[in-house]
């Protein structure tokens, strides 16, 4: 993996634990204005210098709108307790998961440590049920000469999960 993006960067700690093979670490913020706070910038700069590994790309972009990150350009997206902070600050945590799917390269990984329930909504279920339509289905139907304008025969698009679950632990917060 060469490029890692963090949803909701709030300090420099991730720079210390991402693998040294990561060449670029991209930020995003939970701040409503999309600007990475100065204190976070300082911590990231210090950690980058101390570790001497990944180049930190400090990008002013909201975690739920990764506007400055191109499609399929990231190998790994991490989210560390960002969803609850997004919710507190008025950002859309579900949109951030969709944005993670958009920026990940095919075969990329979405790694997260998040609350299981956010006001009655299950984070793990949302991630697991996020799907994409199979673009080949429409192409095949069109190539076969089927009448796509016939409303009497509604064919459901096949969808496939965006993320493949590799495993998880159900952990309670212990103080």
PDB file of C-alpha atoms in Angstrom, residues 25-106:
ATOM      1  CA  UNK A  25      -0.784   9.990   4.409  1.00  0.00           C
ATOM      2  CA  UNK A  26      -3.760  12.215   3.450  1.00  0.00           C
ATOM      3  CA  UNK A  27      -5.870  14.069   5.990  1.00  0.00           C
ATOM      4  CA  UNK A  28      -9.513  15.042   6.272  1.00  0.00           C
ATOM      5  CA  UNK A  29     -11.286  16.786   9.129  1.00  0.00           C
ATOM      6  CA  UNK A  30     -14.529  16.691  11.103  1.00  0.00           C
ATOM      7  CA  UNK A  31     -14.557  20.489  11.247  1.00  0.00           C
ATOM      8  CA  UNK A  32     -17.659  21.894   9.486  1.00  0.00           C
ATOM      9  CA  UNK A  33     -15.560  24.437   7.544  1.00  0.00           C
ATOM     10  CA  UNK A  34     -13.285  21.657   6.257  1.00  0.00           C
ATOM     11  CA  UNK A  35     -10.118  23.321   7.577  1.00  0.00           C
ATOM     12  CA  UNK A  36      -7.628  21.176   9.487  1.00  0.00           C
ATOM     13  CA  UNK A  37      -6.970  22.880  12.866  1.00  0.00           C
ATOM     14  CA  UNK A  38      -3.511  24.384  13.441  1.00  0.00           C
ATOM     15  CA  UNK A  39      -2.895  22.145  16.479  1.00  0.00           C
ATOM     16  CA  UNK A  40      -3.484  19.068  14.307  1.00  0.00           C
ATOM     17  CA  UNK A  41      -1.151  20.419  11.614  1.00  0.00           C
ATOM     18  CA  UNK A  42       1.585  20.903  14.237  1.00  0.00           C
ATOM     19  CA  UNK A  43       1.184  17.380  15.607  1.00  0.00           C
ATOM     20  CA  UNK A  44       1.226  15.845  12.138  1.00  0.00           C
ATOM     21  CA  UNK A  45       4.346  17.810  11.180  1.00  0.00           C
ATOM     22  CA  UNK A  46       6.101  16.721  14.376  1.00  0.00           C
ATOM     23  CA  UNK A  47       5.150  13.053  13.933  1.00  0.00           C
ATOM     24  CA  UNK A  48       6.175  13.084  10.268  1.00  0.00           C
ATOM     25  CA  UNK A  49       9.565  14.507  11.230  1.00  0.00           C
ATOM     26  CA  UNK A  50      10.077  12.094  14.155  1.00  0.00           C
ATOM     27  CA  UNK A  51       9.105   9.000  12.210  1.00  0.00           C
ATOM     28  CA  UNK A  52      10.768   9.836   8.921  1.00  0.00           C
ATOM     29  CA  UNK A  53       8.339   7.679   6.982  1.00  0.00           C
ATOM     30  CA  UNK A  54       5.152   8.715   5.182  1.00  0.00           C
ATOM     31  CA  UNK A  55       4.871  12.163   3.661  1.00  0.00           C
ATOM     32  CA  UNK A  56       1.864  13.838   5.278  1.00  0.00           C
ATOM     33  CA  UNK A  57      -0.385  15.578   2.792  1.00  0.00           C
ATOM     34  CA  UNK A  58      -2.413  18.036   4.898  1.00  0.00           C
ATOM     35  CA  UNK A  59      -5.567  18.565   2.890  1.00  0.00           C
ATOM     36  CA  UNK A  60      -8.366  20.886   3.967  1.00  0.00           C
ATOM     37  CA  UNK A  61     -11.367  18.686   3.185  1.00  0.00           C
ATOM     38  CA  UNK A  62     -14.318  17.514   5.235  1.00  0.00           C
ATOM     39  CA  UNK A  63     -14.428  13.811   6.046  1.00  0.00           C
ATOM     40  CA  UNK A  64     -17.860  13.597   4.397  1.00  0.00           C
ATOM     41  CA  UNK A  65     -16.711  15.454   1.254  1.00  0.00           C
ATOM     42  CA  UNK A  66     -13.281  14.292   0.077  1.00  0.00           C
ATOM     43  CA  UNK A  67     -13.405  16.782  -2.786  1.00  0.00           C
ATOM     44  CA  UNK A  68      -9.638  17.049  -3.148  1.00  0.00           C
ATOM     45  CA  UNK A  69      -9.058  13.301  -3.330  1.00  0.00           C
ATOM     46  CA  UNK A  70      -9.545  11.729  -6.774  1.00  0.00           C
ATOM     47  CA  UNK A  71     -11.602   8.578  -7.376  1.00  0.00           C
ATOM     48  CA  UNK A  72      -9.732   5.282  -6.873  1.00  0.00           C
ATOM     49  CA  UNK A  73      -6.524   6.965  -5.688  1.00  0.00           C
ATOM     50  CA  UNK A  74      -6.127   5.587  -2.141  1.00  0.00           C
ATOM     51  CA  UNK A  75      -4.967   2.140  -1.009  1.00  0.00           C
ATOM     52  CA  UNK A  76      -6.209   2.307   2.595  1.00  0.00           C
ATOM     53  CA  UNK A  77      -8.802   4.479   4.345  1.00  0.00           C
ATOM     54  CA  UNK A  78      -8.786   4.516   8.155  1.00  0.00           C
ATOM     55  CA  UNK A  79     -11.456   5.873  10.469  1.00  0.00           C
ATOM     56  CA  UNK A  80     -10.713   6.001  14.185  1.00  0.00           C
ATOM     57  CA  UNK A  81     -13.739   7.016  16.251  1.00  0.00           C
ATOM     58  CA  UNK A  82     -14.571   9.672  13.654  1.00  0.00           C
ATOM     59  CA  UNK A  83     -18.252   8.867  13.041  1.00  0.00           C
ATOM     60  CA  UNK A  84     -19.456  10.068  16.461  1.00  0.00           C
ATOM     61  CA  UNK A  85     -17.385  13.263  16.146  1.00  0.00           C
ATOM     62  CA  UNK A  86     -18.834  13.849  12.671  1.00  0.00           C
ATOM     63  CA  UNK A  87     -22.345  13.450  14.030  1.00  0.00           C
ATOM     64  CA  UNK A  88     -21.592  15.904  16.880  1.00  0.00           C
ATOM     65  CA  UNK A  89     -20.303  18.504  14.421  1.00  0.00           C
ATOM     66  CA  UNK A  90     -23.157  18.137  11.922  1.00  0.00           C
ATOM     67  CA  UNK A  91     -21.296  16.121   9.291  1.00  0.00           C
ATOM     68  CA  UNK A  92     -22.796  13.030   7.632  1.00  0.00           C
ATOM     69  CA  UNK A  93     -20.902   9.899   8.735  1.00  0.00           C
ATOM     70  CA  UNK A  94     -22.731   7.777   6.146  1.00  0.00           C
ATOM     71  CA  UNK A  95     -21.526  10.096   3.376  1.00  0.00           C
ATOM     72  CA  UNK A  96     -17.971   9.682   4.709  1.00  0.00           C
ATOM     73  CA  UNK A  97     -18.248   5.897   4.259  1.00  0.00           C
ATOM     74  CA  UNK A  98     -19.514   6.452   0.706  1.00  0.00           C
ATOM     75  CA  UNK A  99     -16.623   8.842   0.061  1.00  0.00           C
ATOM     76  CA  UNK A 100     -14.195   6.215   1.401  1.00  0.00           C
ATOM     77  CA  UNK A 101     -15.608   3.750  -1.138  1.00  0.00           C
ATOM     78  CA  UNK A 102     -15.218   6.324  -3.932  1.00  0.00           C
ATOM     79  CA  UNK A 103     -11.565   7.151  -3.244  1.00  0.00           C
ATOM     80  CA  UNK A 104     -10.383   3.586  -2.619  1.00  0.00           C
ATOM     81  CA  UNK A 105      -8.570   1.777  -5.403  1.00  0.00           C
ATOM     82  CA  UNK A 106     -10.057  -1.573  -6.433  1.00  0.00           C
TER      83      UNK A 106
END
